Tab-separated table of C-alpha atoms in Angstrom:
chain	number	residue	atom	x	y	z
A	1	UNK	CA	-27.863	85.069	-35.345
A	2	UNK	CA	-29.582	87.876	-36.231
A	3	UNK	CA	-32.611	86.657	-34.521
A	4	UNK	CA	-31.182	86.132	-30.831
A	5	UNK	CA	-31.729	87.697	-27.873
A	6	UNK	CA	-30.030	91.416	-28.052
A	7	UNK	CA	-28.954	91.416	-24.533
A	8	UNK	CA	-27.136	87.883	-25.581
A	9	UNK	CA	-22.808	88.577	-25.900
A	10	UNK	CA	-21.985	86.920	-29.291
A	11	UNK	CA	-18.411	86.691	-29.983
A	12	UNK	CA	-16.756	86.980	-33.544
A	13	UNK	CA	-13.687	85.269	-34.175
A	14	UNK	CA	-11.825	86.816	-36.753
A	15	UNK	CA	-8.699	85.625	-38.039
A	16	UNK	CA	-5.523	88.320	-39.585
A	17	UNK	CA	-2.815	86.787	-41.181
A	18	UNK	CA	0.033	88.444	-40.769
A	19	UNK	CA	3.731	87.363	-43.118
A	20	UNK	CA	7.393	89.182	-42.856
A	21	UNK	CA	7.171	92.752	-43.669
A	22	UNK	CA	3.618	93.633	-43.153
A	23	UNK	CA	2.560	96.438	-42.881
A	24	UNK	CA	1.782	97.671	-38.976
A	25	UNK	CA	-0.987	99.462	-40.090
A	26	UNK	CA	-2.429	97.142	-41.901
A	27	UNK	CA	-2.749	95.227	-37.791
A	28	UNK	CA	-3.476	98.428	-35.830
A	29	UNK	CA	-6.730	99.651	-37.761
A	30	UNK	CA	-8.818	96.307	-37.391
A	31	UNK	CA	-7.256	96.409	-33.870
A	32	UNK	CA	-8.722	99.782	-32.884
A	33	UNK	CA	-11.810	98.883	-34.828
A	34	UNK	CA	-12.574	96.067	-33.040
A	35	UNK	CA	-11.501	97.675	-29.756
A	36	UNK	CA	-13.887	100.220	-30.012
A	37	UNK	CA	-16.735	98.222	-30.594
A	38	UNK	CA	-16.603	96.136	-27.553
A	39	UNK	CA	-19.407	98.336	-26.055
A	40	UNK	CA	-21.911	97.109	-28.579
A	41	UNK	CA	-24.004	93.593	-28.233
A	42	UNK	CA	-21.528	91.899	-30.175
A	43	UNK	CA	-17.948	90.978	-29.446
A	44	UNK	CA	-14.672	90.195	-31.432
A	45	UNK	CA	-11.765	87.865	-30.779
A	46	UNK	CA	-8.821	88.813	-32.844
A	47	UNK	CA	-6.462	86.341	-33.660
A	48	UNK	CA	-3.165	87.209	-35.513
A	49	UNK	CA	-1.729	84.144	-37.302
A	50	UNK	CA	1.377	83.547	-39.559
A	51	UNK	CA	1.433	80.455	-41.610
A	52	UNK	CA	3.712	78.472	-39.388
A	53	UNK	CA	2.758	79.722	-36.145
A	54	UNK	CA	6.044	82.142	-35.258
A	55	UNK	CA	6.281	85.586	-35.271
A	56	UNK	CA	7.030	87.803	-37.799
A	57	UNK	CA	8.319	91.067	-38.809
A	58	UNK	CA	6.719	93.752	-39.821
A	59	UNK	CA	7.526	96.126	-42.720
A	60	UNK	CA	9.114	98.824	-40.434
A	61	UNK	CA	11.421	96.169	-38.609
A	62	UNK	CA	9.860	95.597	-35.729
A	63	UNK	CA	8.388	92.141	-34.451
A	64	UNK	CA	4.715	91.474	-34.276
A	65	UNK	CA	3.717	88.168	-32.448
A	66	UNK	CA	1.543	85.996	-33.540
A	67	UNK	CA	-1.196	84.116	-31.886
A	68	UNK	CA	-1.111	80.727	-33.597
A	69	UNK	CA	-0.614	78.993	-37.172
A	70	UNK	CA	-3.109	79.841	-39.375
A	71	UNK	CA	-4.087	76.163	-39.624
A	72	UNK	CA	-4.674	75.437	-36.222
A	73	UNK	CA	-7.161	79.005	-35.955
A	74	UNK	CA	-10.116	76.893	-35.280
A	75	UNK	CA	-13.653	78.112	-35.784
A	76	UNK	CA	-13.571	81.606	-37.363
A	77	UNK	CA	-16.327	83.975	-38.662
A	78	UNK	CA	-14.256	86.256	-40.882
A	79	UNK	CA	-10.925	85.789	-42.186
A	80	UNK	CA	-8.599	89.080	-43.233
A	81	UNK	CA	-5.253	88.915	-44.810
A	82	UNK	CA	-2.924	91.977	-44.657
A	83	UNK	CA	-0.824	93.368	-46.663
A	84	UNK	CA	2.520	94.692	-47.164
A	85	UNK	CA	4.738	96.715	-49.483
A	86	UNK	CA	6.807	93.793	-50.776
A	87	UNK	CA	3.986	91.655	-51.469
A	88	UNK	CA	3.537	93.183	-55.332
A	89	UNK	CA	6.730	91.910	-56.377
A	90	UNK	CA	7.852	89.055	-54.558
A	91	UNK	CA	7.140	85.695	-55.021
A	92	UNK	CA	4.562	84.219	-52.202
A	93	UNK	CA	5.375	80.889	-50.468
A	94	UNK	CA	3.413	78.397	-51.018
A	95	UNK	CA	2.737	78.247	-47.058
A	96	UNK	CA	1.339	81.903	-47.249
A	97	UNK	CA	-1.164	80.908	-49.920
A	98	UNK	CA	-2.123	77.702	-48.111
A	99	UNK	CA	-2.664	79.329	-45.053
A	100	UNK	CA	-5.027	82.195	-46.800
A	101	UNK	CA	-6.686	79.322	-48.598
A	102	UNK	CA	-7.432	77.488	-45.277
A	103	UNK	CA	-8.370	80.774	-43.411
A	104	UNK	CA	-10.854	81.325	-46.504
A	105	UNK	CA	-12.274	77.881	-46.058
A	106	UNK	CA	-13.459	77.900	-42.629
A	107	UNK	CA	-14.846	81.250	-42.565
A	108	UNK	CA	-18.185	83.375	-43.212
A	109	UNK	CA	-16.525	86.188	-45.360
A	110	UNK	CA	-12.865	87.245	-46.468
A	111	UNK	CA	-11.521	90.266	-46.648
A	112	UNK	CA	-7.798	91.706	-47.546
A	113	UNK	CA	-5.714	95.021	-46.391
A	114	UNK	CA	-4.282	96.800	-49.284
A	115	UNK	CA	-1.649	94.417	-50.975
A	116	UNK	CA	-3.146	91.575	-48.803
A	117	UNK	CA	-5.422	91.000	-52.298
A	118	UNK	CA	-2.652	89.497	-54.455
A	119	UNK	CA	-2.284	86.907	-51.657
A	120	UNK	CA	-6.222	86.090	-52.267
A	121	UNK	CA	-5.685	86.355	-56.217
A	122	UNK	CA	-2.640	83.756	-55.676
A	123	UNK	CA	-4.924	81.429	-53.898
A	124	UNK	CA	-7.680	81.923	-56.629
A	125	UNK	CA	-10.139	83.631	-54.907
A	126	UNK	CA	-10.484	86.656	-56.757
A	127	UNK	CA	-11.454	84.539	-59.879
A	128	UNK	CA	-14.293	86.156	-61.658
A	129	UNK	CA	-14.812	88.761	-58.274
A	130	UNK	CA	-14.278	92.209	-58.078
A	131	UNK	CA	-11.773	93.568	-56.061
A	132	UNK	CA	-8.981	96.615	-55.567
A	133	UNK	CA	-6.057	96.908	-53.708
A	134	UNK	CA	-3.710	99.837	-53.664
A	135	UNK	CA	-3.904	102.271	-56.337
A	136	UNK	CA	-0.194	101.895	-57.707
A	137	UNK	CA	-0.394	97.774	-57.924
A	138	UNK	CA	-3.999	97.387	-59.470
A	139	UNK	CA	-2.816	97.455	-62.803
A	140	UNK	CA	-0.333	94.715	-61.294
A	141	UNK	CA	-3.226	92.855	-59.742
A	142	UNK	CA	-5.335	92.772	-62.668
A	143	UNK	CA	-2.330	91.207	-64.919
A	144	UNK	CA	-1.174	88.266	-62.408
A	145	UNK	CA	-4.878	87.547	-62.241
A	146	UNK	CA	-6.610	88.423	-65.360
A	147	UNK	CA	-9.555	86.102	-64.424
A	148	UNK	CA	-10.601	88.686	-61.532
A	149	UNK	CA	-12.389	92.566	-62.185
A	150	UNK	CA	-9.652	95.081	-60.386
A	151	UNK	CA	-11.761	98.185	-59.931
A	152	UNK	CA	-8.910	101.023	-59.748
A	153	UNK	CA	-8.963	104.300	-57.604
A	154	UNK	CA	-11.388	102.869	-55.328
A	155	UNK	CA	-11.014	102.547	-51.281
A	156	UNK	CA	-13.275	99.566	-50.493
A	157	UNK	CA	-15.158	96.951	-53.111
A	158	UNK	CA	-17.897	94.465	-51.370
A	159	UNK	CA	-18.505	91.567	-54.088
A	160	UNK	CA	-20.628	89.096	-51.674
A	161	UNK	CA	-18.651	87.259	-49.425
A	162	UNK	CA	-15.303	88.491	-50.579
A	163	UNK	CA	-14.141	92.393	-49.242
A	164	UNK	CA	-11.154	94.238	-50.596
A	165	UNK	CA	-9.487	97.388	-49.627
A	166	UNK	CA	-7.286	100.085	-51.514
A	167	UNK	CA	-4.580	101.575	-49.552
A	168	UNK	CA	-4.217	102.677	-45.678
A	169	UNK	CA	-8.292	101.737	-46.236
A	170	UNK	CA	-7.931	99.521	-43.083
A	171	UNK	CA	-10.399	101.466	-40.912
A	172	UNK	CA	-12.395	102.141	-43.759
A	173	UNK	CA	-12.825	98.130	-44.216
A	174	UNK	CA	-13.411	96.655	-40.743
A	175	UNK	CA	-15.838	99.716	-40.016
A	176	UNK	CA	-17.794	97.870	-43.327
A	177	UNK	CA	-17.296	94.842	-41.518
A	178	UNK	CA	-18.677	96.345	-38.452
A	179	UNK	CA	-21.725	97.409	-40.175
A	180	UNK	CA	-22.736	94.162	-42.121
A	181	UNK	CA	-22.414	92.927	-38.585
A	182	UNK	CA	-24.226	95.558	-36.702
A	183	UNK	CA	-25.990	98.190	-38.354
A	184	UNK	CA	-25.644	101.455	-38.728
A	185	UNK	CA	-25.948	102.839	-35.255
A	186	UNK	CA	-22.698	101.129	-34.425
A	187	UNK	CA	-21.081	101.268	-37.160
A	188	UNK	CA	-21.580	105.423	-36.818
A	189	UNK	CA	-20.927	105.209	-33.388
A	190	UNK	CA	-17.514	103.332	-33.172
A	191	UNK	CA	-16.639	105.572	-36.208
A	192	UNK	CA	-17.142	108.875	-34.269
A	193	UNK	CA	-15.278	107.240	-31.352
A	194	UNK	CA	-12.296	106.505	-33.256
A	195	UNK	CA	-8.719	108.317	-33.330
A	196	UNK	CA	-8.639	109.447	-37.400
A	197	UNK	CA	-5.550	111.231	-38.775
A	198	UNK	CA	-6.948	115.008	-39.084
A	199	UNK	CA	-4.785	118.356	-39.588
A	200	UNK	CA	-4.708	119.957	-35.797
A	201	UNK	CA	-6.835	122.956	-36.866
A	202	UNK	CA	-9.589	120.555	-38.231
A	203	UNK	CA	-12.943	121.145	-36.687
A	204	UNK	CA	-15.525	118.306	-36.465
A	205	UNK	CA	-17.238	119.154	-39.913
A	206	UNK	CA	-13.598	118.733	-41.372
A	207	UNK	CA	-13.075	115.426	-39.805
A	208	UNK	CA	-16.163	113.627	-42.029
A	209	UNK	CA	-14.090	115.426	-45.288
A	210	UNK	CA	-14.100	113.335	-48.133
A	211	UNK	CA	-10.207	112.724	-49.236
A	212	UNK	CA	-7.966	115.755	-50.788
A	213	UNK	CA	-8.889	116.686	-54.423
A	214	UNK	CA	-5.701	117.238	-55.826
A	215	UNK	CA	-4.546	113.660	-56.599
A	216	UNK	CA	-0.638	114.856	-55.464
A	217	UNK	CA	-1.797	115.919	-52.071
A	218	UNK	CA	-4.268	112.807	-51.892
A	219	UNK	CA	-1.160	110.555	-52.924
A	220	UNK	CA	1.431	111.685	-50.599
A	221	UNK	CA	-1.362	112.036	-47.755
A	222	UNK	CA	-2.144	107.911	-48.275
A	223	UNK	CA	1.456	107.228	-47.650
A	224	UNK	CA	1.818	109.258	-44.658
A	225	UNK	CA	-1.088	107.459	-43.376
A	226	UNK	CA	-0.220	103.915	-44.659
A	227	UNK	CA	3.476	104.517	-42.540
A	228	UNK	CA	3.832	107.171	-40.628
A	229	UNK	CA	7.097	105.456	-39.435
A	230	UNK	CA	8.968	106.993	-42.252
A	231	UNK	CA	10.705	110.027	-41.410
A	232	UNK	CA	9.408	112.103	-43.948
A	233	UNK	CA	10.901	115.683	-44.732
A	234	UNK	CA	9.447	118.244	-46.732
A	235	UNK	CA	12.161	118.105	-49.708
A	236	UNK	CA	11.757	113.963	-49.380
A	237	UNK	CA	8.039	114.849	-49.948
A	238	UNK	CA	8.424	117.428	-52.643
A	239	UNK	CA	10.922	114.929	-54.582
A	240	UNK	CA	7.893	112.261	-54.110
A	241	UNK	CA	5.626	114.570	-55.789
A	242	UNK	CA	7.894	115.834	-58.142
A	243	UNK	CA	7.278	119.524	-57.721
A	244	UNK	CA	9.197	121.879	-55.529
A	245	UNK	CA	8.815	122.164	-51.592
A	246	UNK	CA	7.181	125.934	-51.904
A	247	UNK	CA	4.576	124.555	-54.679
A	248	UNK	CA	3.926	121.478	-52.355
A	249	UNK	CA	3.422	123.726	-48.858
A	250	UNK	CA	1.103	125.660	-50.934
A	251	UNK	CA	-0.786	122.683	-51.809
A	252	UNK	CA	-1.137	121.428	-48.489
A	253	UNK	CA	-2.362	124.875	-47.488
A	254	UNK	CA	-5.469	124.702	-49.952
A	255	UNK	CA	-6.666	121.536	-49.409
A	256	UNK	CA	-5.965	120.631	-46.030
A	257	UNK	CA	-5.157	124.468	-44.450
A	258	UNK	CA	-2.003	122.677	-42.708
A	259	UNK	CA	1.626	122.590	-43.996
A	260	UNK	CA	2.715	118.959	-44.898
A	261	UNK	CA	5.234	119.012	-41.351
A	262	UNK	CA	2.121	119.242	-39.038
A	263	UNK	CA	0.098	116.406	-41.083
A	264	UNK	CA	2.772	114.237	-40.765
A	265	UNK	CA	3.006	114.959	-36.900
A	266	UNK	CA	-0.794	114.649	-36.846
A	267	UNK	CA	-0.686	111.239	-38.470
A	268	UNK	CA	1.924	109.910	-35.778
A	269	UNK	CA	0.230	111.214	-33.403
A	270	UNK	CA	-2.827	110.144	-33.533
A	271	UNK	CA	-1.152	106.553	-34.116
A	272	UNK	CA	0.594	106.773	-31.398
A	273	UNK	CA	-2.454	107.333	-29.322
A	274	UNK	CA	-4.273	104.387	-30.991
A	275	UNK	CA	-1.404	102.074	-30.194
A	276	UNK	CA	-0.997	102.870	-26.352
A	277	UNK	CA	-4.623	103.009	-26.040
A	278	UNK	CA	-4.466	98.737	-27.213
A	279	UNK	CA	-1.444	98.781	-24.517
A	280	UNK	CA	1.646	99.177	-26.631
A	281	UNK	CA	4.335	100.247	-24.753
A	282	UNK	CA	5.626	103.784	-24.855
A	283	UNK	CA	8.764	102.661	-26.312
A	284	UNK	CA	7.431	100.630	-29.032
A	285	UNK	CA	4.803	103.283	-29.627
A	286	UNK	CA	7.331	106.157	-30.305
A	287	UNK	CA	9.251	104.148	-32.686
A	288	UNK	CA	6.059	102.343	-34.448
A	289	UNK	CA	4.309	105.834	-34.942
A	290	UNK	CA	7.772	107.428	-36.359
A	291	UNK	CA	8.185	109.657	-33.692
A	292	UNK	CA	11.390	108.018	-33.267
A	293	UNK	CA	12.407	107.931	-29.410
A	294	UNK	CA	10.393	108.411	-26.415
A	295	UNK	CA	11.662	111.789	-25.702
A	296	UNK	CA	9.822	113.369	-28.703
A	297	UNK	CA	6.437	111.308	-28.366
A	298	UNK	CA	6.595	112.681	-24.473
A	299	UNK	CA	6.832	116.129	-26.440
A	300	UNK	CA	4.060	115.551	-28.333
A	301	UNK	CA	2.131	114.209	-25.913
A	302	UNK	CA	2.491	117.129	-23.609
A	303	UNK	CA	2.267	120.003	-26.093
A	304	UNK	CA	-0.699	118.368	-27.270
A	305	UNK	CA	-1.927	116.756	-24.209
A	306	UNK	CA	-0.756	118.422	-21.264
A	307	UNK	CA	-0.023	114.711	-19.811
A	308	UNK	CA	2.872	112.464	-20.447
A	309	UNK	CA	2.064	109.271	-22.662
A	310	UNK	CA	2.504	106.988	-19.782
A	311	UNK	CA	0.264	109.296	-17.755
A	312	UNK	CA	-2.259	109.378	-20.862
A	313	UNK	CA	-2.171	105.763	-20.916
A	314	UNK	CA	-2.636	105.412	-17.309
A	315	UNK	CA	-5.843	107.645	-17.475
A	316	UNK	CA	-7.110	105.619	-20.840
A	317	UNK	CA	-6.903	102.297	-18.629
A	318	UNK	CA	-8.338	103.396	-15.694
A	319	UNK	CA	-11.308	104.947	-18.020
């Protein structure tokens, strides 16, 4: 493949599967990856699929629809299963390891979201890999499935065919994808193009940053990230972090020169601009980003903006 003709369109099928209570951005970052990268040489086609074909329900309560059973996929090149907060301590069906066992079959590579690895381990094909997930269930992990190596604290582990992400590490992992695929030259250009979560005063030197130092910031900034749906407060933060609202705006002030309010409005909105940009609507974006109704994404949107999101997504279309 590598070999054709570079003005050739080749078109990557790749296959998410998607269960009750996923987690929404676990489906939005390959989304916007993939989207993105549609003005390279190569294409992708992605399917969502649920083991039996009907939609599900994502962690946050609202539906996500899926494309077909996971059975009836057809030819795929890549295979990625997503994750979800309940998938560490609930029992899977076996339908959901079928279908990640089938997926894994027919395709070139696998790869998992977050918790989406103890749905590979389940199906056995972590055995005698490496792999991570996120950094409070590796320890987890590695004891349902003693016969794999769980690397801990890391964001993304490549072992051959198989790909594995820590938490809110979606981008992170189809931008690796991207690259195997593509090279470098995409891979930095679709990465450059993209909407990343960065505190509003961040310049573009801060926006290449490696992640916050101080493991309580770096914690409590991953979960803001993974689901920004939450309405987060400052004390609910503080209690998180187990140290008192004044030490934690401090914090935030050192490592990321924002207060922990404005990351978390960051975060949402920059979602929210990554989700009307794939043609959510404005409604389901202010409620999937956390913003909570459409009156305070419009807000947003105009303090930020100047424009409306409609109008915003009107302009992104006819772009």
């Amino acid at each position: 493949m590598n070999g054709s003709d570079p003005d050739t369109v080749v078109t990557r099928r790749v296959a998410l599967l998607v269960v009750d209570g996923v987690s929404m951005l676990d489906v939005a970052a390959p989304s916007e990856v993939f989207a993105e990268s549609r003005h390279s040489s190569r294409n992708y086609e992605l399917v969502v699929c649920s083991p039996d074909g009907k939609n599900v329900t994502t962690g946050s309560g609202l539906p996500l629809q899926a494309d077909c059973d996971a059975h009836d996929v057809g030819p795929i090149d890549t295979a990625i299963i997503a994750g979800g907060c309940r998938l560490p301590s609930r029992t899977l069906t076996p339908e959901h390891i079928s279908a990640a066992g089938h997926l894994a079959s027919r395709a070139r590579r696998v790869a998992s979201v977050c918790t989406g690895a103890f749905v590979l381990g389940a199906a056995g094909l972590l055995d005698g890999r490496k792999a991570t997930t996120h950094w409070h269930h590796t320890q987890r992990l590695q004891e349902l499935y003693p016969q794999a190596e769980i690397v801990h604290d890391s964001e993304l582990v490549s072992d051959g065919s198989l790909i594995t992400s820590g938490e809110g590490a979606g981008i992170a992992l189809t931008l690796h994808l991207l690259k195997e695929d593509q090279g470098e030259k995409v891979h930095s250009a679709v990465a450059r193009d993209l909407v990343v979560y960065q505190p509003q005063s961040a310049g573009p030197a801060d926006q290449a940053a490696a992640a916050p130092r101080n493991p309580v910031v770096r914690k409590l900034t991953e979960e803001i990230v993974a689901d920004p749906s939450v309405q987060y407060t400052l004390t609910d933060l503080a209690s998180r972090a187990a140290v008192s609202p004044r030490h934690l705006s401090r914090l935030f002030q050192d490592e990321l020169q924002t207060t922990p309010a404005k990351f978390v409005e960051q975060v949402r909105f920059d979602m929210a601009r990554s989700l009307l940009d794939r043609g959510e609507s404005v409604t389901d974006t202010a409620f999937m980003s956390g913003f909570g109704s459409m009156e305070t994404l419009r807000r947003a949107f105009i303090g930020r903006l100047g424009v409306s999101p409609r109008a915003y997504q009107h302009r992104f279309k006819s772009a």
